[in-house]
Structures are given as C-alpha cells and as structure tokens.
PDB file of C-alpha atoms in Angstrom:
ATOM      1  CA  MET A  66     -60.389   9.742 -36.848  1.00 83.00           C
ATOM      2  CA  PRO A  67     -62.868  10.921 -33.817  1.00 94.00           C
ATOM      3  CA  ASN A  68     -62.697   9.428 -30.523  1.00 95.00           C
ATOM      4  CA  GLN A  69     -63.815   6.133 -29.785  1.00 94.00           C
ATOM      5  CA  PRO A  70     -65.356   5.246 -26.536  1.00 95.00           C
ATOM      6  CA  LEU A  71     -63.210   2.536 -24.828  1.00 92.00           C
ATOM      7  CA  GLY A  72     -65.166  -1.049 -25.419  1.00 87.00           C
ATOM      8  CA  GLY A  73     -65.835  -3.710 -23.519  1.00 86.00           C
ATOM      9  CA  ASN A  74     -63.547  -5.897 -25.222  1.00 87.00           C
ATOM     10  CA  GLU A  75     -60.275  -3.597 -24.989  1.00 86.00           C
ATOM     11  CA  MET A  76     -61.235  -3.971 -21.156  1.00 86.00           C
ATOM     12  CA  PRO A  77     -62.914  -5.254 -19.117  1.00 90.00           C
ATOM     13  CA  ARG A  78     -65.887  -3.184 -17.819  1.00 86.00           C
ATOM     14  CA  PHE A  79     -65.248  -2.326 -14.168  1.00 84.00           C
ATOM     15  CA  GLY A  80     -61.698  -0.872 -15.914  1.00 86.00           C
ATOM     16  CA  GLY A  81     -61.125   2.078 -17.701  1.00 88.00           C
ATOM     17  CA  PRO A  82     -61.947   5.966 -17.540  1.00 92.00           C
ATOM     18  CA  ALA A  83     -64.616   6.722 -15.186  1.00 94.00           C
ATOM     19  CA  THR A  84     -66.033   9.077 -18.191  1.00 97.00           C
ATOM     20  CA  MET A  85     -69.017   8.947 -19.998  1.00 98.00           C
ATOM     21  CA  MET A  86     -68.746   5.826 -22.133  1.00 97.00           C
ATOM     22  CA  ARG A  87     -65.360   5.607 -21.185  1.00 97.00           C
ATOM     23  CA  LEU A  88     -64.511   8.674 -23.830  1.00 97.00           C
ATOM     24  CA  PRO A  89     -61.305  10.322 -23.441  1.00 97.00           C
ATOM     25  CA  THR A  90     -61.494  13.607 -21.616  1.00 97.00           C
ATOM     26  CA  ALA A  91     -60.911  17.080 -22.883  1.00 97.00           C
ATOM     27  CA  THR A  92     -60.272  20.078 -21.009  1.00 96.00           C
ATOM     28  CA  SER A  93     -61.258  22.579 -23.914  1.00 98.00           C
ATOM     29  CA  PRO A  94     -64.505  22.243 -26.011  1.00 98.00           C
ATOM     30  CA  VAL A  95     -62.187  23.328 -29.616  1.00 98.00           C
ATOM     31  CA  GLY A  96     -62.452  21.091 -31.989  1.00 98.00           C
ATOM     32  CA  LEU A  97     -65.296  19.230 -30.347  1.00 98.00           C
ATOM     33  CA  ASP A  98     -68.985  18.605 -32.243  1.00 98.00           C
ATOM     34  CA  ALA A  99     -70.338  17.489 -28.652  1.00 98.00           C
ATOM     35  CA  ALA A 100     -69.645  16.778 -25.361  1.00 98.00           C
ATOM     36  CA  PHE A 101     -70.930  15.078 -22.242  1.00 98.00           C
ATOM     37  CA  ILE A 102     -70.902  17.620 -19.353  1.00 98.00           C
ATOM     38  CA  GLY A 103     -71.961  16.806 -15.567  1.00 98.00           C
ATOM     39  CA  VAL A 104     -73.611  19.752 -13.477  1.00 98.00           C
ATOM     40  CA  PRO A 105     -73.868  17.405  -9.702  1.00 98.00           C
ATOM     41  CA  LEU A 106     -76.174  20.013  -8.270  1.00 98.00           C
ATOM     42  CA  ASP A 107     -79.347  19.493  -6.155  1.00 98.00           C
ATOM     43  CA  ILE A 108     -79.691  22.242  -3.603  1.00 97.00           C
ATOM     44  CA  GLY A 109     -82.295  23.528  -5.898  1.00 97.00           C
ATOM     45  CA  THR A 110     -84.206  20.257  -5.376  1.00 96.00           C
ATOM     46  CA  SER A 111     -87.522  20.602  -2.507  1.00 93.00           C
ATOM     47  CA  HIS A 112     -87.994  17.080  -1.656  1.00 92.00           C
ATOM     48  CA  ARG A 113     -85.340  13.873  -1.940  1.00 95.00           C
ATOM     49  CA  PRO A 114     -81.772  14.828  -2.679  1.00 96.00           C
ATOM     50  CA  GLY A 115     -79.184  12.971  -3.981  1.00 98.00           C
ATOM     51  CA  ALA A 116     -79.019  14.501  -7.713  1.00 98.00           C
ATOM     52  CA  ARG A 117     -75.902  16.003  -7.434  1.00 98.00           C
ATOM     53  CA  PHE A 118     -74.319  11.972  -7.341  1.00 98.00           C
ATOM     54  CA  GLY A 119     -76.329  11.866 -10.893  1.00 98.00           C
ATOM     55  CA  PRO A 120     -73.294  12.298 -12.864  1.00 98.00           C
ATOM     56  CA  ARG A 121     -71.047   9.918 -11.321  1.00 98.00           C
ATOM     57  CA  GLN A 122     -73.675   7.137 -11.086  1.00 98.00           C
ATOM     58  CA  ILE A 123     -74.438   7.348 -15.005  1.00 98.00           C
ATOM     59  CA  ARG A 124     -71.306   7.734 -16.140  1.00 98.00           C
ATOM     60  CA  ALA A 125     -70.663   4.425 -14.116  1.00 97.00           C
ATOM     61  CA  GLU A 126     -73.347   3.022 -15.798  1.00 97.00           C
ATOM     62  CA  SER A 127     -72.635   3.891 -19.228  1.00 97.00           C
ATOM     63  CA  CYS A 128     -69.510   1.352 -19.228  1.00 96.00           C
ATOM     64  CA  LEU A 129     -72.190  -0.603 -20.664  1.00 95.00           C
ATOM     65  CA  LEU A 130     -73.043   0.693 -23.727  1.00 97.00           C
ATOM     66  CA  ARG A 131     -71.443   0.510 -27.274  1.00 96.00           C
ATOM     67  CA  PRO A 132     -70.756   2.961 -30.028  1.00 97.00           C
ATOM     68  CA  TYR A 133     -73.310   1.232 -32.656  1.00 97.00           C
ATOM     69  CA  ASN A 134     -76.958   2.031 -32.417  1.00 98.00           C
ATOM     70  CA  MET A 135     -78.340  -1.371 -33.712  1.00 98.00           C
ATOM     71  CA  ALA A 136     -81.820   0.119 -33.316  1.00 98.00           C
ATOM     72  CA  THR A 137     -81.586   2.863 -35.735  1.00 98.00           C
ATOM     73  CA  GLY A 138     -78.184   2.472 -37.381  1.00 98.00           C
ATOM     74  CA  ALA A 139     -77.008   5.742 -35.680  1.00 98.00           C
ATOM     75  CA  ALA A 140     -73.058   5.814 -35.968  1.00 98.00           C
ATOM     76  CA  PRO A 141     -72.176   8.886 -33.970  1.00 98.00           C
ATOM     77  CA  PHE A 142     -68.670   8.154 -33.445  1.00 98.00           C
ATOM     78  CA  ASP A 143     -68.255   7.713 -37.121  1.00 97.00           C
ATOM     79  CA  THR A 144     -68.461  11.509 -37.844  1.00 97.00           C
ATOM     80  CA  LEU A 145     -68.618  13.450 -34.348  1.00 98.00           C
ATOM     81  CA  GLN A 146     -65.542  14.686 -32.238  1.00 98.00           C
ATOM     82  CA  VAL A 147     -67.186  13.601 -28.702  1.00 98.00           C
ATOM     83  CA  ALA A 148     -65.435  14.209 -25.531  1.00 98.00           C
ATOM     84  CA  ASP A 149     -65.923  14.048 -21.748  1.00 98.00           C
ATOM     85  CA  LEU A 150     -65.562  17.665 -20.109  1.00 98.00           C
ATOM     86  CA  GLY A 151     -66.287  16.873 -16.607  1.00 98.00           C
ATOM     87  CA  ASP A 152     -68.240  18.250 -14.184  1.00 98.00           C
ATOM     88  CA  VAL A 153     -68.811  22.011 -13.547  1.00 98.00           C
ATOM     89  CA  PRO A 154     -67.673  23.322 -10.236  1.00 98.00           C
ATOM     90  CA  ILE A 155     -70.457  24.614  -8.660  1.00 97.00           C
ATOM     91  CA  ASN A 156     -70.787  26.076  -5.384  1.00 97.00           C
ATOM     92  CA  THR A 157     -72.190  23.337  -2.821  1.00 95.00           C
ATOM     93  CA  PHE A 158     -73.568  25.964  -0.521  1.00 96.00           C
ATOM     94  CA  HIS A 159     -74.931  28.683  -2.848  1.00 97.00           C
ATOM     95  CA  LEU A 160     -77.272  28.200  -5.473  1.00 97.00           C
ATOM     96  CA  PRO A 161     -77.399  31.832  -6.754  1.00 97.00           C
ATOM     97  CA  LYS A 162     -73.374  31.793  -7.421  1.00 98.00           C
ATOM     98  CA  SER A 163     -74.459  28.184  -8.804  1.00 98.00           C
ATOM     99  CA  ILE A 164     -76.328  29.496 -11.696  1.00 98.00           C
ATOM    100  CA  ALA A 165     -73.924  31.981 -12.167  1.00 98.00           C
ATOM    101  CA  ILE A 166     -71.396  29.575 -12.669  1.00 98.00           C
ATOM    102  CA  ILE A 167     -72.970  27.344 -14.770  1.00 98.00           C
ATOM    103  CA  GLU A 168     -73.934  30.115 -17.398  1.00 98.00           C
ATOM    104  CA  GLN A 169     -70.144  31.366 -17.565  1.00 98.00           C
ATOM    105  CA  HIS A 170     -69.137  27.597 -18.367  1.00 98.00           C
ATOM    106  CA  TYR A 171     -71.408  26.573 -20.958  1.00 98.00           C
ATOM    107  CA  ARG A 172     -70.894  29.816 -22.785  1.00 98.00           C
ATOM    108  CA  PRO A 173     -67.121  29.260 -23.993  1.00 98.00           C
ATOM    109  CA  ILE A 174     -68.467  25.714 -25.060  1.00 98.00           C
ATOM    110  CA  LEU A 175     -71.379  26.830 -26.948  1.00 98.00           C
ATOM    111  CA  ASP A 176     -69.463  29.320 -28.648  1.00 98.00           C
ATOM    112  CA  ALA A 177     -66.999  26.646 -29.684  1.00 98.00           C
ATOM    113  CA  GLY A 178     -69.531  24.850 -31.583  1.00 98.00           C
ATOM    114  CA  CYS A 179     -69.509  21.893 -29.341  1.00 98.00           C
ATOM    115  CA  ILE A 180     -73.220  21.093 -28.364  1.00 98.00           C
ATOM    116  CA  PRO A 181     -73.588  20.214 -24.708  1.00 98.00           C
ATOM    117  CA  LEU A 182     -74.874  16.686 -23.695  1.00 99.00           C
ATOM    118  CA  THR A 183     -75.773  17.392 -19.841  1.00 98.00           C
ATOM    119  CA  LEU A 184     -75.885  14.933 -16.840  1.00 98.00           C
ATOM    120  CA  GLY A 185     -77.864  16.147 -14.468  1.00 97.00           C
ATOM    121  CA  GLY A 186     -78.243  17.514 -11.648  1.00 96.00           C
ATOM    122  CA  ASP A 187     -81.547  18.663 -10.460  1.00 98.00           C
ATOM    123  CA  HIS A 188     -83.910  20.526 -12.827  1.00 98.00           C
ATOM    124  CA  THR A 189     -82.468  23.995 -11.443  1.00 98.00           C
ATOM    125  CA  ILE A 190     -79.478  23.838 -14.061  1.00 98.00           C
ATOM    126  CA  VAL A 191     -81.458  24.480 -17.409  1.00 98.00           C
ATOM    127  CA  LEU A 192     -81.992  28.111 -16.484  1.00 98.00           C
ATOM    128  CA  PRO A 193     -78.411  28.981 -17.017  1.00 98.00           C
ATOM    129  CA  ILE A 194     -77.733  26.209 -19.626  1.00 98.00           C
ATOM    130  CA  LEU A 195     -80.530  27.793 -21.676  1.00 98.00           C
ATOM    131  CA  ARG A 196     -79.444  31.816 -20.796  1.00 98.00           C
ATOM    132  CA  ALA A 197     -76.257  30.077 -22.561  1.00 98.00           C
ATOM    133  CA  VAL A 198     -77.769  28.692 -25.242  1.00 98.00           C
ATOM    134  CA  ALA A 199     -79.759  31.497 -26.216  1.00 98.00           C
ATOM    135  CA  ALA A 200     -77.131  34.331 -25.495  1.00 98.00           C
ATOM    136  CA  ARG A 201     -75.519  31.952 -28.983  1.00 98.00           C
ATOM    137  CA  HIS A 202     -78.428  30.954 -30.791  1.00 98.00           C
ATOM    138  CA  GLY A 203     -81.354  33.236 -29.767  1.00 98.00           C
ATOM    139  CA  PRO A 204     -84.506  32.106 -28.213  1.00 98.00           C
ATOM    140  CA  VAL A 205     -85.000  28.571 -28.936  1.00 98.00           C
ATOM    141  CA  ALA A 206     -87.753  25.592 -29.118  1.00 98.00           C
ATOM    142  CA  LEU A 207     -87.898  23.515 -26.567  1.00 98.00           C
ATOM    143  CA  ILE A 208     -88.910  19.970 -25.633  1.00 98.00           C
ATOM    144  CA  HIS A 209     -89.390  18.942 -22.301  1.00 98.00           C
ATOM    145  CA  VAL A 210     -90.253  15.819 -20.905  1.00 98.00           C
ATOM    146  CA  ASP A 211     -91.265  15.790 -17.673  1.00 98.00           C
ATOM    147  CA  ALA A 212     -94.213  15.063 -15.015  1.00 98.00           C
ATOM    148  CA  HIS A 213     -93.940  18.403 -14.016  1.00 97.00           C
ATOM    149  CA  ALA A 214     -94.324  21.660 -15.768  1.00 96.00           C
ATOM    150  CA  ASP A 215     -91.370  23.275 -13.700  1.00 96.00           C
ATOM    151  CA  VAL A 216     -93.156  26.988 -14.547  1.00 96.00           C
ATOM    152  CA  ASN A 217     -93.919  27.712 -10.723  1.00 95.00           C
ATOM    153  CA  THR A 218     -93.742  31.861  -9.830  1.00 95.00           C
ATOM    154  CA  HIS A 219     -91.408  30.739  -6.698  1.00 95.00           C
ATOM    155  CA  MET A 220     -90.894  27.814  -4.585  1.00 94.00           C
ATOM    156  CA  PHE A 221     -90.847  29.103  -0.598  1.00 93.00           C
ATOM    157  CA  GLY A 222     -90.623  32.630  -1.881  1.00 95.00           C
ATOM    158  CA  GLU A 223     -87.564  31.667  -3.901  1.00 95.00           C
ATOM    159  CA  PRO A 224     -87.277  32.416  -7.909  1.00 96.00           C
ATOM    160  CA  LEU A 225     -84.509  29.870  -8.568  1.00 96.00           C
ATOM    161  CA  ALA A 226     -85.164  26.185  -7.794  1.00 96.00           C
ATOM    162  CA  HIS A 227     -86.372  22.790  -9.699  1.00 98.00           C
ATOM    163  CA  GLY A 228     -89.703  23.831  -9.931  1.00 96.00           C
ATOM    164  CA  THR A 229     -89.557  27.226 -11.833  1.00 97.00           C
ATOM    165  CA  PRO A 230     -86.642  26.872 -14.214  1.00 98.00           C
ATOM    166  CA  PHE A 231     -89.296  27.665 -17.347  1.00 98.00           C
ATOM    167  CA  ARG A 232     -91.198  30.226 -16.139  1.00 97.00           C
ATOM    168  CA  ARG A 233     -87.665  32.269 -15.188  1.00 98.00           C
ATOM    169  CA  ALA A 234     -86.845  31.493 -19.107  1.00 98.00           C
ATOM    170  CA  VAL A 235     -90.091  32.996 -20.754  1.00 98.00           C
ATOM    171  CA  GLU A 236     -89.719  36.134 -18.393  1.00 98.00           C
ATOM    172  CA  GLU A 237     -85.901  36.411 -20.007  1.00 98.00           C
ATOM    173  CA  GLY A 238     -86.961  35.718 -23.479  1.00 98.00           C
ATOM    174  CA  LEU A 239     -84.821  32.296 -24.025  1.00 98.00           C
ATOM    175  CA  LEU A 240     -87.764  30.224 -25.436  1.00 98.00           C
ATOM    176  CA  GLN A 241     -90.011  30.780 -28.737  1.00 97.00           C
ATOM    177  CA  GLY A 242     -93.291  29.627 -26.789  1.00 94.00           C
ATOM    178  CA  ASP A 243     -95.517  28.321 -29.430  1.00 97.00           C
ATOM    179  CA  LYS A 244     -92.405  25.535 -30.164  1.00 98.00           C
ATOM    180  CA  VAL A 245     -92.495  24.285 -26.883  1.00 98.00           C
ATOM    181  CA  TRP A 246     -94.062  20.596 -26.016  1.00 98.00           C
ATOM    182  CA  GLN A 247     -94.176  19.446 -22.623  1.00 98.00           C
ATOM    183  CA  ILE A 248     -94.589  15.578 -22.540  1.00 98.00           C
ATOM    184  CA  GLY A 249     -95.642  13.522 -20.089  1.00 98.00           C
ATOM    185  CA  LEU A 250     -97.184  16.040 -17.233  1.00 98.00           C
ATOM    186  CA  ARG A 251     -99.473  14.649 -14.491  1.00 97.00           C
ATOM    187  CA  GLY A 252    -100.059  13.902 -10.816  1.00 94.00           C
ATOM    188  CA  THR A 253    -101.217  16.191  -8.319  1.00 94.00           C
ATOM    189  CA  GLY A 254    -101.186  19.582  -8.287  1.00 90.00           C
ATOM    190  CA  TYR A 255    -101.855  22.822  -5.998  1.00 88.00           C
ATOM    191  CA  ALA A 256    -104.992  24.452  -8.616  1.00 86.00           C
ATOM    192  CA  ALA A 257    -107.063  23.201 -11.508  1.00 82.00           C
ATOM    193  CA  ASP A 258    -105.120  26.081 -13.091  1.00 84.00           C
ATOM    194  CA  ASP A 259    -101.765  24.582 -12.655  1.00 86.00           C
ATOM    195  CA  PHE A 260    -100.806  23.980 -16.336  1.00 90.00           C
ATOM    196  CA  ASP A 261    -103.212  26.962 -17.625  1.00 93.00           C
ATOM    197  CA  TRP A 262    -100.391  29.197 -17.591  1.00 95.00           C
ATOM    198  CA  PRO A 263     -97.671  27.694 -19.822  1.00 96.00           C
ATOM    199  CA  ARG A 264    -100.512  27.055 -22.298  1.00 96.00           C
ATOM    200  CA  ALA A 265    -101.561  30.917 -22.574  1.00 96.00           C
ATOM    201  CA  GLN A 266     -97.313  31.275 -23.155  1.00 96.00           C
ATOM    202  CA  GLY A 267     -98.360  28.674 -26.326  1.00 97.00           C
ATOM    203  CA  PHE A 268     -96.897  25.736 -24.667  1.00 98.00           C
ATOM    204  CA  HIS A 269     -98.116  22.162 -26.340  1.00 98.00           C
ATOM    205  CA  ILE A 270     -99.252  20.306 -23.299  1.00 98.00           C
ATOM    206  CA  VAL A 271     -99.293  16.436 -23.600  1.00 98.00           C
ATOM    207  CA  PRO A 272    -100.371  14.888 -19.818  1.00 98.00           C
ATOM    208  CA  ALA A 273     -99.015  11.609 -19.640  1.00 98.00           C
ATOM    209  CA  HIS A 274    -102.788  10.291 -19.168  1.00 98.00           C
ATOM    210  CA  GLU A 275    -103.292  11.605 -23.289  1.00 98.00           C
ATOM    211  CA  VAL A 276    -100.470   8.797 -24.364  1.00 98.00           C
ATOM    212  CA  TRP A 277    -100.676   5.895 -22.110  1.00 97.00           C
ATOM    213  CA  TRP A 278    -100.682   2.542 -24.435  1.00 96.00           C
ATOM    214  CA  ARG A 279    -100.079   4.710 -27.242  1.00 98.00           C
ATOM    215  CA  SER A 280     -96.501   5.074 -29.402  1.00 98.00           C
ATOM    216  CA  LEU A 281     -95.120   8.735 -29.658  1.00 98.00           C
ATOM    217  CA  ALA A 282     -93.901   8.507 -33.451  1.00 98.00           C
ATOM    218  CA  PRO A 283     -97.070  10.472 -34.310  1.00 98.00           C
ATOM    219  CA  LEU A 284     -96.478  13.226 -32.180  1.00 98.00           C
ATOM    220  CA  MET A 285     -93.107  13.761 -32.665  1.00 98.00           C
ATOM    221  CA  ALA A 286     -93.958  13.894 -36.728  1.00 98.00           C
ATOM    222  CA  GLU A 287     -95.952  16.401 -35.433  1.00 98.00           C
ATOM    223  CA  VAL A 288     -93.060  18.543 -33.089  1.00 98.00           C
ATOM    224  CA  ARG A 289     -90.770  18.079 -36.107  1.00 98.00           C
ATOM    225  CA  ALA A 290     -93.160  19.793 -38.411  1.00 98.00           C
ATOM    226  CA  ALA A 291     -94.005  22.568 -35.999  1.00 98.00           C
ATOM    227  CA  ILE A 292     -90.419  23.463 -35.242  1.00 98.00           C
ATOM    228  CA  GLY A 293     -89.211  22.616 -38.383  1.00 98.00           C
ATOM    229  CA  ALA A 294     -85.393  21.927 -39.228  1.00 98.00           C
ATOM    230  CA  ASP A 295     -83.515  25.292 -39.078  1.00 98.00           C
ATOM    231  CA  THR A 296     -85.135  26.292 -35.782  1.00 98.00           C
ATOM    232  CA  PRO A 297     -82.336  25.827 -32.958  1.00 98.00           C
ATOM    233  CA  THR A 298     -84.396  23.478 -30.079  1.00 98.00           C
ATOM    234  CA  TYR A 299     -83.325  22.382 -27.115  1.00 99.00           C
ATOM    235  CA  LEU A 300     -83.959  18.793 -25.476  1.00 99.00           C
ATOM    236  CA  SER A 301     -84.436  19.013 -21.378  1.00 98.00           C
ATOM    237  CA  PHE A 302     -85.333  15.077 -19.997  1.00 98.00           C
ATOM    238  CA  ASP A 303     -86.250  14.710 -16.467  1.00 98.00           C
ATOM    239  CA  ILE A 304     -85.957  11.289 -15.620  1.00 98.00           C
ATOM    240  CA  ASP A 305     -89.266  11.205 -13.620  1.00 98.00           C
ATOM    241  CA  GLY A 306     -91.385  11.772 -16.777  1.00 98.00           C
ATOM    242  CA  ILE A 307     -90.853   7.730 -16.963  1.00 98.00           C
ATOM    243  CA  ASP A 308     -93.023   5.978 -14.559  1.00 98.00           C
ATOM    244  CA  PRO A 309     -90.998   4.697 -11.704  1.00 98.00           C
ATOM    245  CA  ALA A 310     -91.464   1.183 -12.024  1.00 97.00           C
ATOM    246  CA  TYR A 311     -89.086   2.017 -14.341  1.00 97.00           C
ATOM    247  CA  ALA A 312     -86.894   4.877 -13.375  1.00 98.00           C
ATOM    248  CA  GLY A 313     -87.355   5.075  -9.293  1.00 97.00           C
ATOM    249  CA  GLY A 314     -84.194   7.014  -8.512  1.00 98.00           C
ATOM    250  CA  THR A 315     -85.518  10.145  -8.587  1.00 98.00           C
ATOM    251  CA  GLY A 316     -86.459  12.824  -6.578  1.00 96.00           C
ATOM    252  CA  THR A 317     -89.986  13.805  -7.062  1.00 96.00           C
ATOM    253  CA  PRO A 318     -91.836  10.506  -8.908  1.00 97.00           C
ATOM    254  CA  GLU A 319     -95.410  10.261  -9.883  1.00 98.00           C
ATOM    255  CA  MET A 320     -97.239   7.546 -10.968  1.00 97.00           C
ATOM    256  CA  GLY A 321     -98.718   6.872 -14.244  1.00 98.00           C
ATOM    257  CA  GLY A 322     -95.886   8.033 -16.210  1.00 98.00           C
ATOM    258  CA  LEU A 323     -93.888   7.500 -19.707  1.00 98.00           C
ATOM    259  CA  SER A 324     -92.564   3.923 -20.248  1.00 98.00           C
ATOM    260  CA  VAL A 325     -88.998   3.330 -21.425  1.00 98.00           C
ATOM    261  CA  PRO A 326     -90.067   2.713 -25.376  1.00 98.00           C
ATOM    262  CA  GLN A 327     -92.036   5.902 -25.759  1.00 98.00           C
ATOM    263  CA  ALA A 328     -89.205   7.520 -23.860  1.00 98.00           C
ATOM    264  CA  LEU A 329     -86.840   6.063 -26.963  1.00 98.00           C
ATOM    265  CA  GLU A 330     -89.308   7.568 -29.148  1.00 98.00           C
ATOM    266  CA  ILE A 331     -89.311  10.863 -28.279  1.00 98.00           C
ATOM    267  CA  VAL A 332     -85.937  10.871 -28.177  1.00 98.00           C
ATOM    268  CA  ARG A 333     -85.686   9.198 -31.451  1.00 98.00           C
ATOM    269  CA  GLY A 334     -88.002  11.324 -32.950  1.00 98.00           C
ATOM    270  CA  CYS A 335     -85.708  14.311 -32.324  1.00 98.00           C
ATOM    271  CA  ARG A 336     -83.797  13.243 -35.501  1.00 98.00           C
ATOM    272  CA  GLY A 337     -83.839  15.762 -38.367  1.00 98.00           C
ATOM    273  CA  LEU A 338     -84.018  19.076 -35.569  1.00 98.00           C
ATOM    274  CA  ASN A 339     -81.640  21.597 -35.164  1.00 98.00           C
ATOM    275  CA  LEU A 340     -80.742  20.305 -31.573  1.00 98.00           C
ATOM    276  CA  VAL A 341     -78.041  22.661 -29.865  1.00 98.00           C
ATOM    277  CA  GLY A 342     -78.338  21.432 -26.372  1.00 98.00           C
ATOM    278  CA  CYS A 343     -79.664  18.246 -24.400  1.00 98.00           C
ATOM    279  CA  ASP A 344     -79.929  17.385 -20.760  1.00 98.00           C
ATOM    280  CA  LEU A 345     -80.380  14.343 -18.549  1.00 98.00           C
ATOM    281  CA  VAL A 346     -81.467  15.680 -14.783  1.00 98.00           C
ATOM    282  CA  GLU A 347     -83.115  14.794 -11.557  1.00 98.00           C
ATOM    283  CA  VAL A 348     -81.567  11.018 -11.113  1.00 98.00           C
ATOM    284  CA  SER A 349     -81.014  10.633  -7.618  1.00 98.00           C
ATOM    285  CA  PRO A 350     -78.974   7.095  -7.136  1.00 98.00           C
ATOM    286  CA  PRO A 351     -79.573   6.619  -3.669  1.00 97.00           C
ATOM    287  CA  TYR A 352     -83.564   5.986  -4.281  1.00 98.00           C
ATOM    288  CA  ASP A 353     -81.915   3.016  -6.795  1.00 97.00           C
ATOM    289  CA  THR A 354     -79.480   0.987  -5.785  1.00 94.00           C
ATOM    290  CA  SER A 355     -79.397  -1.200  -8.380  1.00 96.00           C
ATOM    291  CA  GLY A 356     -78.371   1.523 -10.750  1.00 97.00           C
ATOM    292  CA  ASN A 357     -81.263   1.261 -13.253  1.00 98.00           C
ATOM    293  CA  THR A 358     -81.996   4.560 -13.418  1.00 98.00           C
ATOM    294  CA  ALA A 359     -78.542   5.887 -13.691  1.00 98.00           C
ATOM    295  CA  LEU A 360     -78.338   2.967 -16.598  1.00 98.00           C
ATOM    296  CA  LEU A 361     -81.633   4.214 -18.184  1.00 98.00           C
ATOM    297  CA  ALA A 362     -80.407   7.926 -18.403  1.00 98.00           C
ATOM    298  CA  ALA A 363     -77.086   6.896 -19.512  1.00 98.00           C
ATOM    299  CA  ASN A 364     -78.800   5.234 -22.498  1.00 98.00           C
ATOM    300  CA  LEU A 365     -81.093   7.994 -23.014  1.00 98.00           C
ATOM    301  CA  LEU A 366     -77.891  10.576 -23.103  1.00 98.00           C
ATOM    302  CA  TYR A 367     -76.667   8.287 -25.801  1.00 98.00           C
ATOM    303  CA  GLU A 368     -79.495   8.113 -27.571  1.00 98.00           C
ATOM    304  CA  MET A 369     -79.617  12.115 -27.657  1.00 99.00           C
ATOM    305  CA  LEU A 370     -75.946  12.033 -29.249  1.00 98.00           C
ATOM    306  CA  CYS A 371     -77.381   9.965 -31.941  1.00 98.00           C
ATOM    307  CA  VAL A 372     -79.943  12.173 -32.854  1.00 98.00           C
ATOM    308  CA  LEU A 373     -77.641  15.580 -33.265  1.00 98.00           C
ATOM    309  CA  PRO A 374     -76.889  17.295 -36.145  1.00 98.00           C
ATOM    310  CA  GLY A 375     -74.033  15.364 -38.465  1.00 97.00           C
ATOM    311  CA  VAL A 376     -74.446  11.859 -37.327  1.00 98.00           C
ATOM    312  CA  THR A 377     -74.445   9.042 -39.764  1.00 97.00           C
ATOM    313  CA  TYR A 378     -76.355   6.252 -40.395  1.00 97.00           C
ATOM    314  CA  ARG A 379     -75.309   2.647 -41.457  1.00 95.00           C
TER     315      ARG A 379
END
C-alpha cells in the first residue's frame, strides 16, 4: 500500500514527524512516484530575506492537511507512492555553488522517475531545477504564477538571482517559449517595456489586472489545449503571485494580486497536463507570524500533488 500521511485522528497535530503532511521520510527517490523536497535558500533575494525558513514552516502548517481532496475528488495517496526527501544541503554562503548543488541533487530524483514537489526557498532555485528537468525531459512547457516576470538580464551585475531565472532558462534552451504562461504579473516597473522581452520569446503574459474578479478556469482550459496532454510541463508558483492580503509573508509583495480561489483554479486547471515537476517558492515566515502564508503554500503544494499524472479520483 502506498505511504499514507499521519492523520490527526491517529496522532495529535502537534505531534508526529515534522515532514510534509507528516509523511514518511525517504533517503532515496527509487520507488517513489512523487516527493516533497525542501530547498532552504534565500541568498538570491533582493529585498526581504527569510525564505530559507519557508520549507520548515510549510511542513509545520501542513499538519492540518488530510489525504482526500473534498473539492476535486482527488485521492493521490490511493495510487502514488509519496514521501518527504528532506532538504537539499545548499551552501548558505555561496550562491553559484548552491545552484550546482541543487541541480546535482535533482538529477537522480528525476532519473528515478520521481516527480519533485519543491518547497522554496527563493525563486533562484527554479533555474537549477529546470536544468535537471530538461536534462531528463528536454525543453518543457511552463506555467509560471508570479507578480514578477523574473527575466532580468542581471541584478546588481549578477546573472544569478531570484529575478533572473527565466532569462537564463531561455538562454539555455530549457523552455518551449510558445508554451510558457506567466500569470499574475503586476506592480511598478523599471521601464515601459519590462514585459516586452518575454512576449518576444513567445511567452503568454496574463497581467493580474486583466483577470480581476474573473474565474481563471476558462484561461486554464486554453492553457491545457495549447500545451497538450503529452508535453512535459513544469509549474512554478511564487507565493507573491497572490495578493499580500492573503499571503503577506513574502519577500517582494505587490498589491492587486490574484485571490486564493484563482490560485486554486490555476493549480486544479493543470489536471490533464504531463506535469514533471512543481515548486512553491518565496514564502518568508518572519513576515507573517500568523502562519497563514505558509498554510496557504502547504495547501497549494497538496493541490499540485492532486493533479499529477496517475492520481485517482473518487
């Protein structure tokens, strides 16, 4: 029988293992269909730090989750073997070395056929993950939820930072440009053409103000039709894509963002895609002592698990 989360009726929620959903830990990806992995890195941030504590706090809040999805009918633990693979041992003092460590950590996970569900960490981590994913699957389609496009040429002269990963990913041929959606972009910019570069690469840009008060289910139907069921697809979700009224615990908050129901529609709308990896990044617990941002992140990661290939619905 596949691993099962430790439920609140078996152990008080303040007890048990400090893992995602209180799942068993694993030291190897062999035999796993999916795994939660923490990347406690925030040395790529440009403003408020603290995302290094994101994985730990997300896991802590995940003790409130139960295995069955009442809204969608997804029962991921019926058919998928899932575990918590712990954290990547990044180098806290050296960003380029950490990038290399992350990529090398993810390659055997992907080679084992295990789909990584990543708890960030700042958004710099998506570049080495995409390198590992592309080494396994080739260039991928991308659904990127964020307040920012993260396509800067550099930040303070540095090519690696949380605002540059998708520029580097395009330059390295990791993405299928015409199958990239960036949803929730907003805020002030440095120039009027800030979003022109991703459009020039074929990216589909969906600014937040264009979808205020709208269901995103129709958008996700368009995304699924355009990407197709067989294309390897990666989902990267920056928590600041959601309005800070709901998720204030993040490093670079922007007003006027997506709502929580819209975030759920995006993730649930990925059902039917060939998801080969997902991440939830930029949760900074020191800026939300209520724990609500991390709780939301835990729920979104669970929803990502629920739309992976092979999940049963009942």
